Short mmCIF file of C-alpha atoms in Angstrom, two decimals:
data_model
loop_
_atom_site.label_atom_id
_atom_site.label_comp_id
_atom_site.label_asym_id
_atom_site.label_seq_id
_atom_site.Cartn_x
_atom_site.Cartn_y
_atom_site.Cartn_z
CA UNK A 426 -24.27 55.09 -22.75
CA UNK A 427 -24.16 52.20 -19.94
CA UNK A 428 -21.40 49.56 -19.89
CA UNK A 429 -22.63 45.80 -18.81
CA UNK A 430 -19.75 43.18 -17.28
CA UNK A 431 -20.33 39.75 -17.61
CA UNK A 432 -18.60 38.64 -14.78
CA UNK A 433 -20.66 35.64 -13.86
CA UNK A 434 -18.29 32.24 -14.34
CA UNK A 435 -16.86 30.34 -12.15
CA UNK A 436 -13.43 30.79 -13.27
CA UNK A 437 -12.00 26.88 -13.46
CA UNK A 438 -8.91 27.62 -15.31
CA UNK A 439 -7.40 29.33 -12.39
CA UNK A 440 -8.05 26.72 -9.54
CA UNK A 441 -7.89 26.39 -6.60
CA UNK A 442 -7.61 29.88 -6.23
CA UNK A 443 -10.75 30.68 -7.46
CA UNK A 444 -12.81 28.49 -5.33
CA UNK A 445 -12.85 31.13 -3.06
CA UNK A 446 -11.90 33.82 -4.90
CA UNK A 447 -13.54 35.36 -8.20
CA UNK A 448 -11.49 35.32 -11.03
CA UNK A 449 -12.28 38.44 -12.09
CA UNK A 450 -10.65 39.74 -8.43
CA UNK A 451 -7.30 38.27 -8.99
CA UNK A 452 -4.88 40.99 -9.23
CA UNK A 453 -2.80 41.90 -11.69
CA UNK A 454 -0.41 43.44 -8.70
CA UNK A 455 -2.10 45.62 -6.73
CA UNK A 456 -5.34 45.84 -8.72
CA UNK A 457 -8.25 43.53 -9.32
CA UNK A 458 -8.42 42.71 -13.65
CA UNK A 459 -12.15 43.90 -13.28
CA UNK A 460 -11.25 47.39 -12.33
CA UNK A 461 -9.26 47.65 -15.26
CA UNK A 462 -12.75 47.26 -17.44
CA UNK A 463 -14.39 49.39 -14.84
CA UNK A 464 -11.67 52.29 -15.62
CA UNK A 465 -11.51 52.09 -18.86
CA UNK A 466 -15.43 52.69 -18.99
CA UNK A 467 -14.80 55.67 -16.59
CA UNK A 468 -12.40 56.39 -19.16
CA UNK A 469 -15.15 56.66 -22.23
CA UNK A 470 -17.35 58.81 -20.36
CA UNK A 471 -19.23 55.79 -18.93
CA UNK A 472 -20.80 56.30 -15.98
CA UNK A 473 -23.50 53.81 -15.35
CA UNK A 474 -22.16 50.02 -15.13
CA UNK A 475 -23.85 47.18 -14.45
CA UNK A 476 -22.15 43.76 -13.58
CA UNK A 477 -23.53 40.55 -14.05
CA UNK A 478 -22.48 38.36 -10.85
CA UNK A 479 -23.35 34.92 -9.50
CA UNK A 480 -23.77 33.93 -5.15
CA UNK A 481 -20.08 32.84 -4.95
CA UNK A 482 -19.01 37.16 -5.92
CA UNK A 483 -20.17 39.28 -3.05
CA UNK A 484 -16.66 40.44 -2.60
CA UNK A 485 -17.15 42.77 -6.32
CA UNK A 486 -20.26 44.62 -4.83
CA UNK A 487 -17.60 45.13 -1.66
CA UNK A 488 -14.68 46.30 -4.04
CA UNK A 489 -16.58 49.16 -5.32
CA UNK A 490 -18.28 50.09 -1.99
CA UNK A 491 -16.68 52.27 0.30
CA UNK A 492 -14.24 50.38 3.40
CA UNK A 493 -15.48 52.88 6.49
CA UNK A 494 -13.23 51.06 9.10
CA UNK A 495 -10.52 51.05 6.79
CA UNK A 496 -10.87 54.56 5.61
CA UNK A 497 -11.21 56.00 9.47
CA UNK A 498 -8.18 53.96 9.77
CA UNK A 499 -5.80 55.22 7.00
CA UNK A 500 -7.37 58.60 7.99
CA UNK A 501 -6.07 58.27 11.78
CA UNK A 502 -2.17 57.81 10.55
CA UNK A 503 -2.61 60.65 7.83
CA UNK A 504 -1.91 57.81 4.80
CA UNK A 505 -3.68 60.54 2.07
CA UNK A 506 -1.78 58.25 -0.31
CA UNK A 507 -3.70 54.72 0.35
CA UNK A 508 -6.92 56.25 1.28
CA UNK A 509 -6.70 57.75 -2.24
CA UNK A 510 -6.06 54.32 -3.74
CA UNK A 511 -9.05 53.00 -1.92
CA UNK A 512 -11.47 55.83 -2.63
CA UNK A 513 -14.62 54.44 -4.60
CA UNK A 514 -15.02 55.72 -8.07
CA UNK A 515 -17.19 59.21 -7.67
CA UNK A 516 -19.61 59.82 -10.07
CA UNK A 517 -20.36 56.20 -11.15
CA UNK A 518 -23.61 53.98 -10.26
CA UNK A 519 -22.69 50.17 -10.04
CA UNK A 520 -25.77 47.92 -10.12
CA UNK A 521 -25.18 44.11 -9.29
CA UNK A 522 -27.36 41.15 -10.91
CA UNK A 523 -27.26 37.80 -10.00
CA UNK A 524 -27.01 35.21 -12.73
CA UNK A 525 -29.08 32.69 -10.69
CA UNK A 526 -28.46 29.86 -12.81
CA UNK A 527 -25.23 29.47 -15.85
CA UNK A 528 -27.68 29.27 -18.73
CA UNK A 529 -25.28 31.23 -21.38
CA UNK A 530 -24.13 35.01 -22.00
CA UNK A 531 -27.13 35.91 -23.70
CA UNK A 532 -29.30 35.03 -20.65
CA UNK A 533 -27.16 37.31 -18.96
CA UNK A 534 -27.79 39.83 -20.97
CA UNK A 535 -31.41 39.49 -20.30
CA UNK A 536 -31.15 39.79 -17.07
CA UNK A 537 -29.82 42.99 -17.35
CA UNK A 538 -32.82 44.77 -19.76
CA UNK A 539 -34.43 46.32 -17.11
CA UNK A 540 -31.23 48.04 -15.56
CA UNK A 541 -30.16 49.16 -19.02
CA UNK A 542 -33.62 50.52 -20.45
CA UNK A 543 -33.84 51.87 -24.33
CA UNK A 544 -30.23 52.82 -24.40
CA UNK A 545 -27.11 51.44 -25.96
CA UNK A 546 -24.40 49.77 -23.64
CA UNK A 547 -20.96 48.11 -24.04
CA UNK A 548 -20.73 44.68 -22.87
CA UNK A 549 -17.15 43.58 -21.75
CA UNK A 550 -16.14 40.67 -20.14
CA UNK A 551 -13.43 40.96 -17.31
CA UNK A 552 -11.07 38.44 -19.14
CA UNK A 553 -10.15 41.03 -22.35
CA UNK A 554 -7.74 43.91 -21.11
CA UNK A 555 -6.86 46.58 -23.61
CA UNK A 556 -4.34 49.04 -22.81
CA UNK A 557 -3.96 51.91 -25.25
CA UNK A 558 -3.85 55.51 -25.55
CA UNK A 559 -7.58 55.66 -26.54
CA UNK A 560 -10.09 53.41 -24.51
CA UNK A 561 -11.66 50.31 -26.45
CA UNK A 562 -15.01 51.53 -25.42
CA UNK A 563 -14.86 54.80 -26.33
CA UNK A 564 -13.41 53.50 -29.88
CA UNK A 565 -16.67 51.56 -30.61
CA UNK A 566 -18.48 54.59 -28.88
CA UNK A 567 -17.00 57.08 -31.68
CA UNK A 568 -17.86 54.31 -34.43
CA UNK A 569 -21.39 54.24 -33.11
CA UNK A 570 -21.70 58.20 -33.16
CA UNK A 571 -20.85 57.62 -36.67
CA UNK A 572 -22.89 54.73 -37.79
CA UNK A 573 -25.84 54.17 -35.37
CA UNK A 574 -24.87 50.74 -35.55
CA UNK A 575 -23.77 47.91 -33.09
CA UNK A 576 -20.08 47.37 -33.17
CA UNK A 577 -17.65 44.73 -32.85
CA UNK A 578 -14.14 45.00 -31.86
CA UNK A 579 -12.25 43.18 -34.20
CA UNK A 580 -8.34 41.48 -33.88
CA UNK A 581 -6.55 41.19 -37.68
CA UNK A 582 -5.31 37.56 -38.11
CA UNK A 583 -4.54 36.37 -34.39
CA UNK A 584 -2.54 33.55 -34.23
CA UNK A 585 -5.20 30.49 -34.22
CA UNK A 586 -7.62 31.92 -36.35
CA UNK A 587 -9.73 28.95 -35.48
CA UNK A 588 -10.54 30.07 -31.83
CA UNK A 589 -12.01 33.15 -32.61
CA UNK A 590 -14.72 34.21 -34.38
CA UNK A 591 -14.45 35.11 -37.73
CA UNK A 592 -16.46 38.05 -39.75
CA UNK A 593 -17.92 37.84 -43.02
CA UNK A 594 -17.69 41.29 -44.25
CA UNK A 595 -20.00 43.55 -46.40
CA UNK A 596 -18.08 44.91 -49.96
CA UNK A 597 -17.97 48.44 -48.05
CA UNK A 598 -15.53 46.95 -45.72
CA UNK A 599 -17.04 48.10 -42.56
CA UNK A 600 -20.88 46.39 -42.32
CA UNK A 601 -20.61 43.11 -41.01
CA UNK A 602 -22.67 40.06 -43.11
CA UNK A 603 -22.03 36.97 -40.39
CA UNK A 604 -20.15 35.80 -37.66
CA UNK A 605 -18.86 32.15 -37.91
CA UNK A 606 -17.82 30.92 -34.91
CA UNK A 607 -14.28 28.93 -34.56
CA UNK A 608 -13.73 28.16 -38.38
CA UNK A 609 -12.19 25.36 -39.54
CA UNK A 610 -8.57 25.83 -40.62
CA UNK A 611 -8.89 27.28 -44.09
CA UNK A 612 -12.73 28.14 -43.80
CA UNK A 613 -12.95 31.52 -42.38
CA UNK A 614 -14.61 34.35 -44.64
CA UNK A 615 -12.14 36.55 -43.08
CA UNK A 616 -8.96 36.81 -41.09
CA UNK A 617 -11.31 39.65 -38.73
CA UNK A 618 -11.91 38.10 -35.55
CA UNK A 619 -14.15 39.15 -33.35
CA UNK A 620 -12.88 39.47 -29.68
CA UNK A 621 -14.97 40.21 -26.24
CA UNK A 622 -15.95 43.36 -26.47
CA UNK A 623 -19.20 44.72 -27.92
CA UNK A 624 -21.54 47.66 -28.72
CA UNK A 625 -25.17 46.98 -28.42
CA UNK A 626 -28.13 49.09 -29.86
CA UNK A 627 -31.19 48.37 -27.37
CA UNK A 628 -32.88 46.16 -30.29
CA UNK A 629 -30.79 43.11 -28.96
CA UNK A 630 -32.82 42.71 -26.46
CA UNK A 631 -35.73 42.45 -29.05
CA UNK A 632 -33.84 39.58 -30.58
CA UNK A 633 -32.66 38.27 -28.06
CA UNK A 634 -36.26 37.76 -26.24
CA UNK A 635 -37.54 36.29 -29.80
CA UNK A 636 -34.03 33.81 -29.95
CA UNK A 637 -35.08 32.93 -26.52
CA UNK A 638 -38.36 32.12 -26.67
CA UNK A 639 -37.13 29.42 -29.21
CA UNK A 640 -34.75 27.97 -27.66
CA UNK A 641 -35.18 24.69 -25.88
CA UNK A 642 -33.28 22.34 -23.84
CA UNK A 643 -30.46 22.89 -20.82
CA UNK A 644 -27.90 23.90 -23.44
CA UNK A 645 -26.28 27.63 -22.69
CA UNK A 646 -28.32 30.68 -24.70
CA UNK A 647 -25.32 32.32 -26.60
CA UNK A 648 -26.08 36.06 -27.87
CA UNK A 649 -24.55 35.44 -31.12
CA UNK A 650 -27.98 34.23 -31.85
CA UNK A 651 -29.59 37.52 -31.94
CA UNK A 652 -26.20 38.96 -33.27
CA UNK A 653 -27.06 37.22 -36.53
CA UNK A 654 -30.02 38.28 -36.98
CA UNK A 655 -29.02 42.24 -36.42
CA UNK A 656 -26.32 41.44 -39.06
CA UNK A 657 -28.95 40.10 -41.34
CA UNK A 658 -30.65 43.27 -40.95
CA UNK A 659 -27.66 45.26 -42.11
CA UNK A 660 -26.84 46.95 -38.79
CA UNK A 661 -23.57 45.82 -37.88
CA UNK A 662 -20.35 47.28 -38.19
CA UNK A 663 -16.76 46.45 -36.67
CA UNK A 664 -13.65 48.51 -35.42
CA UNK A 665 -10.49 47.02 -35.69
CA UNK A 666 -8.93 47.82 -31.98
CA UNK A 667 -5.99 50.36 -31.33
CA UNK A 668 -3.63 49.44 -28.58
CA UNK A 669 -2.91 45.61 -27.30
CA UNK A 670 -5.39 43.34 -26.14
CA UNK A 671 -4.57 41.10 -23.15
CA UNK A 672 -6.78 37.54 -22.76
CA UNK A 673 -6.50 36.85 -19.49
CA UNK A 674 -8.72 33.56 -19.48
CA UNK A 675 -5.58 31.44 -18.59
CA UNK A 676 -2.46 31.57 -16.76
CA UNK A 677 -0.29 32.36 -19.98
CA UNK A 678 -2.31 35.24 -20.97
CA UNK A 679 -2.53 36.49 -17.39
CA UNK A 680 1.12 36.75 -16.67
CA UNK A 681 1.58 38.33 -20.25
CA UNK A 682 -1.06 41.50 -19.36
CA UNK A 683 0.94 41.41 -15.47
CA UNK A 684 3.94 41.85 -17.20
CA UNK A 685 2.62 44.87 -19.53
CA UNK A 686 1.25 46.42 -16.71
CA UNK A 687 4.41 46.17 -14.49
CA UNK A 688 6.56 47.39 -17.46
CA UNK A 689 4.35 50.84 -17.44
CA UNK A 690 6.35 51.53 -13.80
CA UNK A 691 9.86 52.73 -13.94
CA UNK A 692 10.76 50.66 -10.48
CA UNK A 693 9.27 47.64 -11.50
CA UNK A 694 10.37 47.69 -15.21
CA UNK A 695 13.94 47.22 -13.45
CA UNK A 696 12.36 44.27 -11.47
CA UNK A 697 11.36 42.33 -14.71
CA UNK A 698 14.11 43.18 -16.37
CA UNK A 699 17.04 41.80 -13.72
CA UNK A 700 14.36 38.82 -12.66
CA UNK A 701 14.13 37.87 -16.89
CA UNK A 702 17.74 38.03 -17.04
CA UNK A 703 17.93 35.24 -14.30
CA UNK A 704 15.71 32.89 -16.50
#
């Protein structure tokens, strides 16, 4: 099992920091929100990852590369502590592709065939945190082992329905039918939405490269396309997610998953606590 990060945007609804930094470094405290995805791979037994980047993200491939000066440094004053926090994750292979041109997330995923080979991989994208007791990925990995199917995490009637996309679901209650993106009010064949996380079978790339080859114009290449057409062949399923899912795509969401994440530290806990009491 590989995991795939599509971490190729440019990240507008956080400027101007992100004109020089990626979006998906910005720091929820002390760590960047893509190492949270990376983790919770780690965490499902994932050990190859590959991360979709563009020219303006060289700083990722640094992240998870090892910091010589800075280790011989920390090493020198006997800081075991930081040099721990620094340490690159052992036993994982990173590759890096650049998305050369913004042309959609199933281009991306394209890109990424050759890394990935005949195996299935969850695709994440740096702006969905989950924190829970048991890993998102490694709930769509134990639906897989039981299905053989590609699998869609799922959020049960999110506030604005309409945003998401919604699932039209086989009478078994677990195959998925069709995905109908951002419903009009009252429309949607279901109040399961599908959120940004994903187990793929290596047959989307089959459908993907047929959806492709049809598709014309300088419009972006979405891979709901070839989504369809796996749900048309009856090999889709969906997982409702365990645990609390962060979007961190704007500022509101952002400060919401900071927040969460302070509140798991007894010091800081006190922080937000005394600081919300000021408000």
């Amino acid at each position: 099992m590989k995991g795939l990060i599509i971490a190729a945007g440019y990240g507008t609804r956080f400027l101007p920091a992100t004109k020089t930094v990626p979006k998906e470094m910005l720091p929820l405290l002390d760590k960047p929100s893509i190492a949270f995805i990376v983790e919770e791979f780690i965490k499902s037994g994932i050990r190859d990852i590959v991360i979709i980047t563009s020219r303006r993200k060289k700083c990722m491939d640094d992240f998870f590369d090892r910091e010589v000066e800075l280790e011989q440094e920390l090493s020198k004053k006997n800081k075991t502590d930081l040099l721990e926090k620094i340490r690159p994750y052992e036993g994982v292979s990173f590759s890096f592709i650049r998305q050369q041109e913004m042309k959609g997330v199933g281009h991306a995923m394209l890109q990424a065939e050759k890394v990935i080979g005949n195996e299935p991989f969850v695709v994440a994208y740096p702006d969905d945190l989950h924190f829970g007791e048991v890993p998102l990925a490694q709930q769509l990995i134990d639906v897989y082992n039981e299905t053989g199917c590609t699998v869609l995490a799922t959020l049960y009637d999110p506030p604005e329905l309409y945003a998401y996309a919604s699932l039209k679901l086989a009478s078994d209650g677990l195959h998925v039918e069709d995905i109908v993106e951002k419903p009009a009010p009252g429309t949607a064949p279901s109040r399961e939405a599908s959120i940004g996380r994903y187990l793929y079978t290596p047959e989307i790339f089959t459908v993907l490269r047929e959806a492709w080859a049809r598709h014309t114009g300088p419009g972006e290449f979405y891979h709901v396309d070839g989504l369809k057409k796996l749900c048309d062949e009856g090999k889709v399923v969906y997982k409702r997610l365990e645990g609390d899912r962060y979007d961190i795509g704007n500022p509101e969401g952002f400060l919401k998953a900071t927040i969460a994440y302070a509140a798991r530290f007894p010091e800081l806990k006190k922080v937000l606590k005394e600081e919300a009491g000021k408000l």
